[in-house]
Each structure stands twice: as C-alpha cells, then as structure tokens.
Amino acid sequence: MGLIVQKFGGTSVGSIERIQNVADRVIETYKQGKDVVVVVSAMGISTDHLIQMANDISENPSKRELDMLVSTGEQVSMSLLAMALQEKGYQSISLTGWQAGIKTENAYGNARILDIDIKRVNGHLANGNIVIVAGFQGLTDDDEIATLGRGGSDTTAVALAASLKAEKCEIYTDVTGVYTTDPRVVKEARKLDSISYDEMLEMANLGAGVLHPRSVEFAKNYNVKLEVRSSMEKETGTMIEEDVSMEGNLTVRGIAFEDNVTKVTVHGLQDDISTLSTLFTILSDHKINVDIIIQNTNGNEATDISFSLDSQVLKYALEVLSKYQTELNYEHISYEGDLSKVSIVGSGMISNPGVAAKMFNILASKQIKVKMVSTSEIKVSTIVDNSTMLSAIECLHEAFELEAKQPVNV
Ligand code: ADP
Ligand code: ASP
Ligand code: MG
C-alpha cells in the first residue's frame, strides 16, 4: 500500500481552478493504491493580506492574535480541497494542525514542531479518507495556536511524513524543482536532478525560498525521501537525499542569495577578554540573530566589532545597543544597509581548495566589492552592495559552470 504526503503551496491552490487541479493530482496518486495525506498552504498571497489587515489595525499587533489570524488562511484552502475531492467522488476530510495532533513549542510566529500525535490522521486513513491537513500551524502546551514561520507548510508536510513513516514527501510548487539558483532571477538557472540534504539546508538557510529550512532539517534527521516538483507540469522534480555525487568536476551545486542585510559596527570597544562575550550575550538575550562577525583590532586598546543582521531587526538592535552603552563602554555605532548576501554552496568544496579564492577573483574581475565573508565546509557567503547582487549571482553562476550542462555521474 504505502503512504505519500503531498504538499501544495500558495500558488498551487491560488484559485478554485487550481484547487480542482490539485484534487486531480491527489486522486491520481490515490488511484495508484496509496494512502494520501495532503498538506496545503493558504491560497495565493492571502497570508500577506491577513498580515496587512493586522498592520492596518495596529503598528504592533499581539503575536497571539496574529497567529490566530494567519492560521485561518490554510483553513480556507484545506476545506475547499476536501470539498473538491468529495465532489469528484472521493472520501476526504480536512483537519487543522491541532486536530492532526501537531504540537509546537510556545513561540508565536516561528514555533518549532515538537511532536505529532498521528492517531487521528491514521484513523481517518484507515477509514479510506484522503486526509487534508492545514500547513504552518500547531498547538502549544497551553492549547494556543502557533504558526511555524513564513513558508512553514513545507515543514508541516515533512514532519508528518516522518511521523507517519511515509514512503515519500512530495512538495508541489510553482517551479519544476530546485534549480542552481532562483530561476525567476537567473534565466540560465538549471534544474537539478538531485541535491543532498546538507546542500539543500545551506541553500534554504541562505535564502533559497523554495523550501522552508526546517523542512530540510526534518527530512535529514528522519531520512525522509523528499521531492520538489511542479503542481502544473508532470515532469519529475528534484530529489533531496543523503548522498549526491557532484556532476562532472563541478565544485558548486548552487547559488543562494538574500537582499535584506545590514552591517552594524560597534566602534571603540575595550579590547579585553570578555568584550565579545558581553556584546553577543546581550544581543542573544534579546533574541537578535547575528550572522557574520568581524573584529578589527588595530594594536591599541580599542577594538571595533562588526556584524551583519537582517535589516528588519536593525531598529531594535540599535535600541538595545544604546540601552547598554555604559555596560559595553563603546564610543559609537555605525551601520550600512542595502546589502545582500550571495553564497555559493556545494559539497565539492570539501575536497577542492581554492573555491573561495576563485569566487573572490571572479567578483573582483567584475569590480564587485566584497564587504564581509563567511565560510563553512560546503559554502562561501559574501556580503555585497544590493546594487551589485544580480551581477554577482550571474557571473558566479557562469564561472562555476552551473548553466545548462549535461549532468555526468561520477
Ligand atoms: P510555495 O508557495 O509553493 O511554497 P514558494 O514561493 O515558497 O512556493 O517557493 C517557490 C519559489 O522559490 C519559486 O517560485 C522560486 O522563485 C523560488 N526559488 C528560490 N530559489 C530557488 C531555487 N534555487 N530553485 C527553485 N526555486 C527557487
Ligand atoms: N501561508 C504561509 C505563508 O505564506 C505558510 C506557507 O505558505 O507555507 O508563509
Ligand atoms: Mg514555500
């Protein structure tokens, strides 16, 4: 028999016609003798509209009420899909996240899934139903509705696939798979047949919005067979799996980017043993995520520390740092916004020294100034001006030979 979890994103359920199309895709799998659990996102950009309405009422809406509000989006599409399936003659039931037993931590707006009680879903499956579950939502210990962060329906799907021991989790979206970079930005981007969990996790964390990062974490930790594919076209998509060999002698699998970066510099700190720990403890106590960190010491007693963060939290970070000026004993703070992060990702870097050097050479040859750098075993990230982001992505994509080349398995 076997069980498949299928997730359909916002565009894929964006109209009544599209919901009918989703119903047909689901029925195709059901007719192959599979149990099917479907996870849906809210229709089109309806989550954005809900957030907009909240912001029209309040500058700082209560996080609890915001989750109550945005969790309704998925409940519209899940019930419409269940009706479409019933209309076509198939037994179907829709469940909210909490009805489906999804338990989350107590963190409105960005909760992690802690556990799934699969009893009810299994019961409905056993009775012959196609079960539709609302993505992006769960219930906390205090019986409060919490959402999983933007794009979180992917995570609902993979977590359910892990708990239900599904044979596969299929993420249906508005592109035909995972590409070497966002195909809406670089038209030469090439669809990948497969990509490893680790590479996909880096890509997702570094801005490739095609999968919610936590969904990839779940897939890796529970070894879920994961495929990203199109809800409109029939071609096979991209498999995300454990070991994927590099194609030919390529070192880089893909390029990810995001354009919401600000660099903050704290000038004139005392250069003593606890400076770094005091500064970053204050930031972390206030839940401010920093990314790349650079310390500049120029020989005397003072030191400057720069770090990058999401531009959305800049205002709050500056308020916090100013509140602690006496304790931190710094001279002043400066910041530079309108920056982007452009990253190359690929497991081929582990065994090939010089990938970072090649990246910097390519960027320099295009007169693109790199302002910050960070690396891991399988990625190099650079911070550049927003105005140079696109040309950085394009020249790296070309130089690392990511465009249209026949995959060669080695
Ligand atoms: P859904 O609503 O189905 O969850 P998303 O908008 O969240 O869809 O994700 C699909 C989008 O991800 C694509 O339309 C594409 O613009 C973007 N994207 C970013 N990076 C990549 C990539 N490397 N490969 C494919 N799509 C990408
Ligand atoms: N509807 C939610 C969002 O727009 C969750 C999702 O689409 O995955 O972020
Ligand atoms: Mg998405």
Coordinates of C-alpha atoms and ligand atoms in Angstrom, one line a residue:
M1 CA 0.0 0.0 0.0
G2 CA 2.3 2.8 1.2
L3 CA 1.6 6.4 2.2
I4 CA 2.5 9.5 0.3
V5 CA 2.5 13.1 1.8
Q6 CA 1.9 15.7 -0.8
K7 CA 2.2 19.5 -0.1
F8 CA 0.7 22.2 -2.3
G9 CA 1.9 25.7 -1.9
G10 CA 0.1 29.0 -2.2
T11 CA 0.2 29.5 -6.0
S12 CA -0.8 25.8 -6.5
V13 CA -4.1 26.4 -4.5
G14 CA -4.4 30.0 -5.6
S15 CA -7.8 29.8 -7.3
I16 CA -10.8 27.4 -7.5
E17 CA -9.5 26.1 -10.8
R18 CA -6.1 25.4 -9.3
I19 CA -7.7 23.6 -6.3
Q20 CA -9.6 21.4 -8.8
N21 CA -6.2 20.7 -10.5
V22 CA -4.7 19.8 -7.1
A23 CA -7.7 17.4 -6.4
D24 CA -7.0 15.7 -9.7
R25 CA -3.3 15.3 -8.9
V26 CA -4.2 13.8 -5.5
I27 CA -6.7 11.4 -7.0
E28 CA -4.1 10.1 -9.4
T29 CA -1.9 9.1 -6.5
Y30 CA -4.8 7.7 -4.5
K31 CA -5.9 5.6 -7.5
Q32 CA -2.4 4.0 -7.5
G33 CA -3.4 2.4 -4.3
K34 CA -1.6 4.8 -2.0
D35 CA -2.8 6.4 1.2
V36 CA -2.5 10.1 0.7
V37 CA -2.1 12.9 3.3
V38 CA -2.2 16.4 1.7
V39 CA -0.8 19.5 3.3
V40 CA -1.9 22.8 2.0
S41 CA -0.8 26.4 2.2
A42 CA -3.1 29.4 2.2
M43 CA -4.5 30.5 -1.2
G44 CA -2.1 32.7 -3.2
I45 CA -0.9 35.6 -1.2
S46 CA -3.8 35.5 1.3
T47 CA -1.3 35.3 4.3
D48 CA 0.2 38.6 3.2
H49 CA -3.3 40.1 3.0
L50 CA -4.1 38.9 6.6
I51 CA -0.9 40.4 7.9
Q52 CA -1.6 43.6 6.1
M53 CA -5.0 43.9 7.7
A54 CA -3.4 43.3 11.1
N55 CA -0.9 46.1 10.4
D56 CA -3.7 48.4 9.3
I57 CA -5.3 48.0 12.8
S58 CA -2.1 48.0 14.9
E59 CA 1.5 49.0 14.5
N60 CA 2.5 46.2 16.8
P61 CA -0.3 43.6 16.8
S62 CA -0.3 41.0 19.5
K63 CA 1.6 37.9 18.4
R64 CA -1.0 35.6 19.8
E65 CA -3.8 37.3 17.8
L66 CA -1.6 37.5 14.7
D67 CA -1.2 33.7 14.8
M68 CA -5.0 33.3 15.4
L69 CA -5.5 35.4 12.3
V70 CA -2.9 34.0 9.9
S71 CA -3.7 30.4 10.8
T72 CA -7.1 30.9 9.1
G73 CA -5.6 31.1 5.6
E74 CA -4.7 27.4 5.5
Q75 CA -8.2 26.5 6.8
V76 CA -9.8 28.1 3.8
S77 CA -7.8 26.0 1.3
M78 CA -8.0 22.8 3.2
S79 CA -11.7 22.8 3.4
L80 CA -12.1 23.8 -0.3
L81 CA -9.8 21.0 -1.3
A82 CA -11.8 18.5 0.8
M83 CA -15.0 19.7 -0.9
A84 CA -13.4 19.4 -4.4
L85 CA -12.4 15.8 -3.6
Q86 CA -15.8 14.9 -2.3
E87 CA -17.4 16.5 -5.3
K88 CA -15.3 14.2 -7.5
G89 CA -16.5 11.2 -5.6
Y90 CA -13.6 10.7 -3.1
Q91 CA -13.9 10.4 0.6
S92 CA -11.9 13.2 2.2
I93 CA -11.6 15.1 5.5
S94 CA -9.7 18.3 6.3
L95 CA -8.0 18.8 9.7
T96 CA -6.5 21.8 11.3
G97 CA -2.9 21.4 12.7
W98 CA -4.2 20.8 16.2
Q99 CA -6.8 18.3 15.0
A100 CA -4.0 16.5 13.2
G101 CA -2.1 16.3 16.5
I102 CA 0.7 18.8 15.7
K103 CA 2.3 20.0 18.9
T104 CA 4.6 23.0 18.9
E105 CA 6.8 24.9 21.3
N106 CA 5.5 28.1 22.9
A107 CA 6.7 30.6 20.3
Y108 CA 4.2 32.6 18.4
G109 CA 5.1 33.3 14.7
N110 CA 8.0 31.0 14.5
A111 CA 7.3 27.8 16.5
R112 CA 9.1 24.5 16.0
I113 CA 7.1 21.3 15.8
L114 CA 7.9 19.2 18.9
D115 CA 5.7 16.2 18.4
I116 CA 2.9 14.8 16.3
D117 CA 0.2 12.5 17.7
I118 CA -0.8 10.7 14.5
K119 CA -3.7 8.7 15.9
R120 CA -6.5 10.8 14.4
V121 CA -4.8 11.0 10.9
N122 CA -4.2 7.3 10.9
G123 CA -7.8 6.6 11.9
H124 CA -9.2 8.7 9.0
L125 CA -6.8 7.0 6.6
A126 CA -7.9 3.6 7.8
N127 CA -11.5 4.6 7.0
G128 CA -10.5 5.3 3.4
N129 CA -10.2 9.1 3.6
I130 CA -7.8 11.3 1.8
V131 CA -6.7 13.5 4.7
I132 CA -6.0 17.2 4.2
V133 CA -4.0 19.0 6.9
A134 CA -3.6 22.7 7.2
G135 CA 0.0 23.6 6.9
F136 CA 2.0 26.1 9.0
Q137 CA 0.1 25.6 12.3
G138 CA 0.1 23.6 15.5
L139 CA -0.9 23.8 19.1
T140 CA 1.3 24.7 22.1
D141 CA 1.2 23.1 25.5
D142 CA -1.1 25.8 26.7
D143 CA -3.6 25.0 23.9
E144 CA -2.7 28.1 22.0
I145 CA -2.4 28.2 18.2
A146 CA 1.1 28.9 17.0
T147 CA 2.4 29.2 13.4
L148 CA 5.7 27.9 12.1
G149 CA 7.2 30.9 10.3
R150 CA 6.7 32.1 6.8
G151 CA 6.8 29.2 4.3
G152 CA 6.3 26.8 7.2
S153 CA 3.8 24.5 5.4
D154 CA 6.8 22.6 3.9
T155 CA 7.8 21.7 7.5
T156 CA 4.3 20.5 8.4
A157 CA 4.5 18.2 5.4
V158 CA 7.9 16.7 6.1
A159 CA 7.3 16.4 9.8
L160 CA 4.0 14.5 9.0
A161 CA 5.9 12.3 6.5
A162 CA 8.5 11.5 9.2
S163 CA 5.9 10.7 11.9
L164 CA 3.6 8.7 9.5
K165 CA 6.7 6.9 8.1
A166 CA 5.6 7.9 4.6
E167 CA 7.4 6.4 1.7
K168 CA 7.8 9.8 0.2
C169 CA 7.1 13.5 0.7
E170 CA 6.3 15.5 -2.4
I171 CA 6.4 19.3 -2.3
Y172 CA 4.4 20.7 -5.3
T173 CA 5.1 24.2 -6.1
D174 CA 5.3 26.8 -9.0
V175 CA 8.7 25.7 -10.3
T176 CA 9.6 22.3 -11.6
G177 CA 12.2 21.6 -9.0
V178 CA 15.2 23.0 -7.2
Y179 CA 17.4 25.0 -9.5
T180 CA 21.1 26.0 -9.4
T181 CA 19.7 29.4 -8.4
D182 CA 16.3 31.1 -8.4
P183 CA 15.0 30.6 -12.0
R184 CA 12.9 33.7 -11.7
V185 CA 16.0 35.8 -11.2
V186 CA 18.6 34.0 -13.5
K187 CA 17.0 32.6 -16.6
E188 CA 20.0 30.4 -17.3
A189 CA 19.4 28.5 -14.0
R190 CA 19.4 24.7 -14.4
K191 CA 17.1 22.3 -12.7
L192 CA 18.9 19.8 -10.5
D193 CA 18.1 16.1 -10.6
S194 CA 19.1 15.8 -7.0
I195 CA 20.8 17.7 -4.2
S196 CA 22.0 16.5 -0.8
Y197 CA 20.2 17.3 2.5
D198 CA 23.2 19.3 3.6
E199 CA 23.5 21.3 0.5
M200 CA 19.7 22.0 0.4
L201 CA 19.8 23.0 4.1
E202 CA 22.6 25.6 3.3
M203 CA 20.7 26.8 0.2
A204 CA 17.4 27.2 2.2
N205 CA 19.1 28.9 5.1
L206 CA 21.0 31.3 2.8
G207 CA 17.8 32.5 1.1
A208 CA 16.6 29.9 -1.5
G209 CA 12.9 30.2 -0.6
V210 CA 11.9 27.0 -2.4
L211 CA 11.9 25.0 0.8
H212 CA 11.5 26.1 4.4
P213 CA 14.8 25.4 6.2
R214 CA 13.3 23.4 9.0
S215 CA 11.6 21.0 6.5
V216 CA 15.0 20.1 5.2
E217 CA 16.3 19.6 8.8
F218 CA 13.4 17.2 9.4
A219 CA 14.0 15.4 6.2
K220 CA 17.7 14.9 7.0
N221 CA 17.1 13.8 10.6
Y222 CA 14.4 11.3 9.8
N223 CA 15.7 10.3 6.4
V224 CA 12.5 11.4 4.6
K225 CA 12.6 10.9 0.8
L226 CA 11.8 14.4 -0.4
E227 CA 11.0 15.6 -3.9
V228 CA 10.3 19.2 -5.1
R229 CA 8.2 19.3 -8.3
S230 CA 5.6 21.3 -10.2
S231 CA 1.9 21.2 -9.5
M232 CA 1.1 22.3 -13.0
E233 CA 3.6 20.2 -15.1
K234 CA 4.1 16.4 -15.0
E235 CA 7.9 16.2 -15.3
T236 CA 9.9 14.7 -12.4
G237 CA 11.3 17.2 -10.0
T238 CA 14.4 17.3 -7.8
M239 CA 15.2 14.6 -5.2
I240 CA 16.7 15.8 -1.9
E241 CA 18.6 12.9 -0.4
E242 CA 21.6 11.9 1.7
D243 CA 24.5 11.3 -0.8
V244 CA 24.5 13.0 -4.1
S245 CA 27.7 12.9 -6.2
M246 CA 28.9 16.1 -7.8
E247 CA 28.3 16.4 -11.5
G248 CA 31.4 16.1 -13.7
N249 CA 34.1 18.0 -11.9
L250 CA 31.9 20.8 -10.6
T251 CA 32.6 22.1 -7.1
V252 CA 29.5 24.2 -6.6
R253 CA 25.9 22.9 -6.7
G254 CA 24.0 26.2 -6.5
I255 CA 23.9 29.9 -5.6
A256 CA 21.6 31.4 -2.9
F257 CA 21.0 35.0 -2.1
E258 CA 19.1 37.4 0.0
D259 CA 18.9 41.2 -0.1
N260 CA 17.9 42.3 3.4
V261 CA 21.3 42.6 5.1
T262 CA 22.7 45.4 7.3
K263 CA 26.2 45.6 8.7
V264 CA 26.5 47.1 12.1
T265 CA 29.8 48.3 13.6
V266 CA 30.4 49.0 17.3
H267 CA 33.4 51.3 17.4
G268 CA 35.9 51.8 20.2
L269 CA 35.1 48.9 22.5
Q270 CA 37.7 47.9 25.1
D271 CA 39.9 45.1 23.7
D272 CA 39.6 42.8 26.7
I273 CA 38.9 39.1 27.1
S274 CA 35.2 39.4 27.7
T275 CA 34.2 42.1 25.2
L276 CA 32.9 39.6 22.5
S277 CA 31.0 37.5 25.0
T278 CA 29.4 40.5 26.7
L279 CA 28.3 42.1 23.4
F280 CA 26.9 38.9 21.9
T281 CA 25.3 37.7 25.1
I282 CA 23.3 41.0 25.2
L283 CA 22.2 40.5 21.6
S284 CA 21.3 36.9 22.1
D285 CA 19.4 37.7 25.3
H286 CA 17.3 40.0 23.2
K287 CA 16.8 37.2 20.5
I288 CA 18.7 39.3 18.0
N289 CA 20.2 36.9 15.4
V290 CA 23.6 38.0 14.1
D291 CA 25.2 36.3 11.1
I292 CA 28.8 37.2 10.1
I293 CA 31.1 38.7 12.7
I294 CA 34.4 40.6 12.1
Q295 CA 36.7 42.0 14.8
N296 CA 39.2 44.7 13.9
T297 CA 41.9 45.4 16.4
N298 CA 44.5 48.0 15.5
G299 CA 47.2 47.5 18.0
N300 CA 46.0 49.9 20.7
E301 CA 43.5 49.1 23.4
A302 CA 40.3 49.7 21.5
T303 CA 38.7 47.4 19.1
D304 CA 35.8 47.6 16.5
I305 CA 33.4 44.8 16.1
S306 CA 31.1 44.4 13.0
F307 CA 28.3 42.0 12.5
S308 CA 25.6 41.5 9.9
L309 CA 21.9 41.1 10.7
D310 CA 18.5 41.1 9.0
S311 CA 17.7 44.7 8.1
Q312 CA 14.2 44.2 9.8
V313 CA 15.7 43.9 13.2
L314 CA 18.2 46.9 12.8
K315 CA 16.0 49.4 14.7
Y316 CA 15.5 47.1 17.6
A317 CA 19.2 46.1 17.7
L318 CA 20.2 49.8 17.8
E319 CA 17.8 50.4 20.7
V320 CA 19.2 47.5 22.6
L321 CA 22.9 48.5 22.0
S322 CA 22.2 52.1 23.0
K323 CA 20.5 50.9 26.2
Y324 CA 23.7 49.0 27.1
Q325 CA 26.2 51.7 26.1
T326 CA 27.5 52.2 29.6
E327 CA 28.0 48.5 30.2
L328 CA 29.6 47.9 26.9
N329 CA 31.6 51.0 27.0
Y330 CA 31.8 51.7 23.3
E331 CA 32.4 55.0 21.5
H332 CA 29.8 55.0 18.8
I333 CA 27.8 52.8 16.4
S334 CA 27.6 53.0 12.6
Y335 CA 25.7 50.9 10.2
E336 CA 25.5 50.2 6.5
G337 CA 22.2 49.0 4.9
D338 CA 21.1 48.0 1.4
L339 CA 23.5 45.0 1.4
S340 CA 23.0 41.5 0.1
K341 CA 24.4 38.1 0.8
V342 CA 25.4 36.0 -2.1
S343 CA 26.5 32.4 -1.3
I344 CA 27.9 29.5 -3.3
V345 CA 27.0 26.1 -2.0
G346 CA 28.4 22.7 -2.9
S347 CA 29.9 19.6 -1.3
G348 CA 32.6 19.6 -4.0
M349 CA 34.3 22.4 -2.0
I350 CA 35.4 19.9 0.8
S351 CA 37.9 18.3 -1.4
N352 CA 38.8 21.2 -3.7
P353 CA 40.9 24.0 -2.1
G354 CA 40.7 27.4 -3.8
V355 CA 37.0 27.7 -4.3
A356 CA 36.8 30.8 -2.2
A357 CA 39.8 32.3 -4.0
K358 CA 38.1 31.6 -7.3
M359 CA 34.9 33.3 -6.1
F360 CA 36.8 36.4 -4.9
N361 CA 38.7 36.6 -8.2
I362 CA 35.5 36.4 -10.2
L363 CA 33.8 39.1 -8.2
A364 CA 36.9 41.3 -8.3
S365 CA 37.1 41.0 -12.1
K366 CA 33.6 42.4 -12.2
Q367 CA 34.6 45.3 -9.8
I368 CA 32.2 43.9 -7.2
K369 CA 33.4 44.8 -3.7
V370 CA 33.1 42.2 -1.0
K371 CA 32.3 43.7 2.4
M372 CA 32.2 40.6 4.6
V373 CA 32.8 36.9 4.2
S374 CA 31.9 33.7 6.0
T375 CA 32.6 30.1 5.1
S376 CA 31.6 26.6 6.2
E377 CA 32.8 23.3 4.7
I378 CA 30.3 23.5 1.9
K379 CA 29.6 27.2 1.4
V380 CA 31.2 30.6 1.0
S381 CA 29.0 33.6 1.7
T382 CA 29.9 37.2 0.7
I383 CA 28.2 40.4 1.6
V384 CA 28.0 42.9 -1.3
D385 CA 26.0 46.0 -2.1
N386 CA 22.4 45.4 -3.2
S387 CA 23.2 47.2 -6.5
T388 CA 25.8 44.6 -7.4
M389 CA 23.9 41.5 -6.2
L390 CA 22.4 40.5 -9.5
S391 CA 25.7 40.8 -11.5
A392 CA 27.4 38.8 -8.7
I393 CA 25.0 36.0 -9.0
E394 CA 25.2 35.9 -12.7
C395 CA 28.9 36.0 -13.0
L396 CA 29.4 33.3 -10.4
H397 CA 26.7 31.2 -12.0
E398 CA 28.5 31.3 -15.3
A399 CA 32.1 31.0 -13.9
F400 CA 31.2 27.9 -11.8
E401 CA 29.6 26.4 -14.9
L402 CA 26.2 26.0 -13.4
E403 CA 24.2 26.7 -16.5
A404 CA 22.8 24.1 -19.0
K405 CA 25.3 21.3 -18.9
Q406 CA 24.5 17.7 -19.2
P407 CA 24.8 16.1 -15.7
V408 CA 27.6 13.5 -15.6
N409 CA 27.5 11.0 -12.7
V410 CA 30.9 10.3 -11.2
Ligands
ADP1 P1 5.1 27.7 -2.5 O1 4.1 28.7 -2.4 O2 4.7 26.6 -3.4 O3 5.6 27.2 -1.2 P2 7.5 29.4 -2.7 O4 7.3 30.7 -3.4 O5 7.6 29.3 -1.3 O6 6.3 28.4 -3.3 O7 8.8 28.7 -3.4 C1 8.9 28.6 -4.8 C2 9.8 29.7 -5.3 O8 11.1 29.6 -4.8 C3 10.0 29.8 -6.8 O9 8.9 30.4 -7.4 C4 11.3 30.5 -6.9 O10 11.1 31.8 -7.3 C5 11.9 30.4 -5.5 N1 13.3 29.9 -5.5 C6 14.3 30.5 -4.9 N2 15.5 29.8 -5.0 C7 15.1 28.7 -5.8 C8 15.9 27.6 -6.4 N3 17.2 27.5 -6.1 N4 15.2 26.7 -7.1 C9 13.9 26.9 -7.3 N5 13.1 27.9 -6.9 C10 13.7 28.8 -6.1
ASP2 N1 0.8 30.5 4.3 C1 2.1 30.6 5.0 C2 2.9 31.7 4.3 O1 2.5 32.3 3.4 C3 2.8 29.3 5.1 C4 3.2 28.7 3.7 O2 2.8 29.1 2.7 O3 4.0 27.7 3.8 O4 4.0 31.9 4.8
MG3 MG 7.1 27.9 0.1

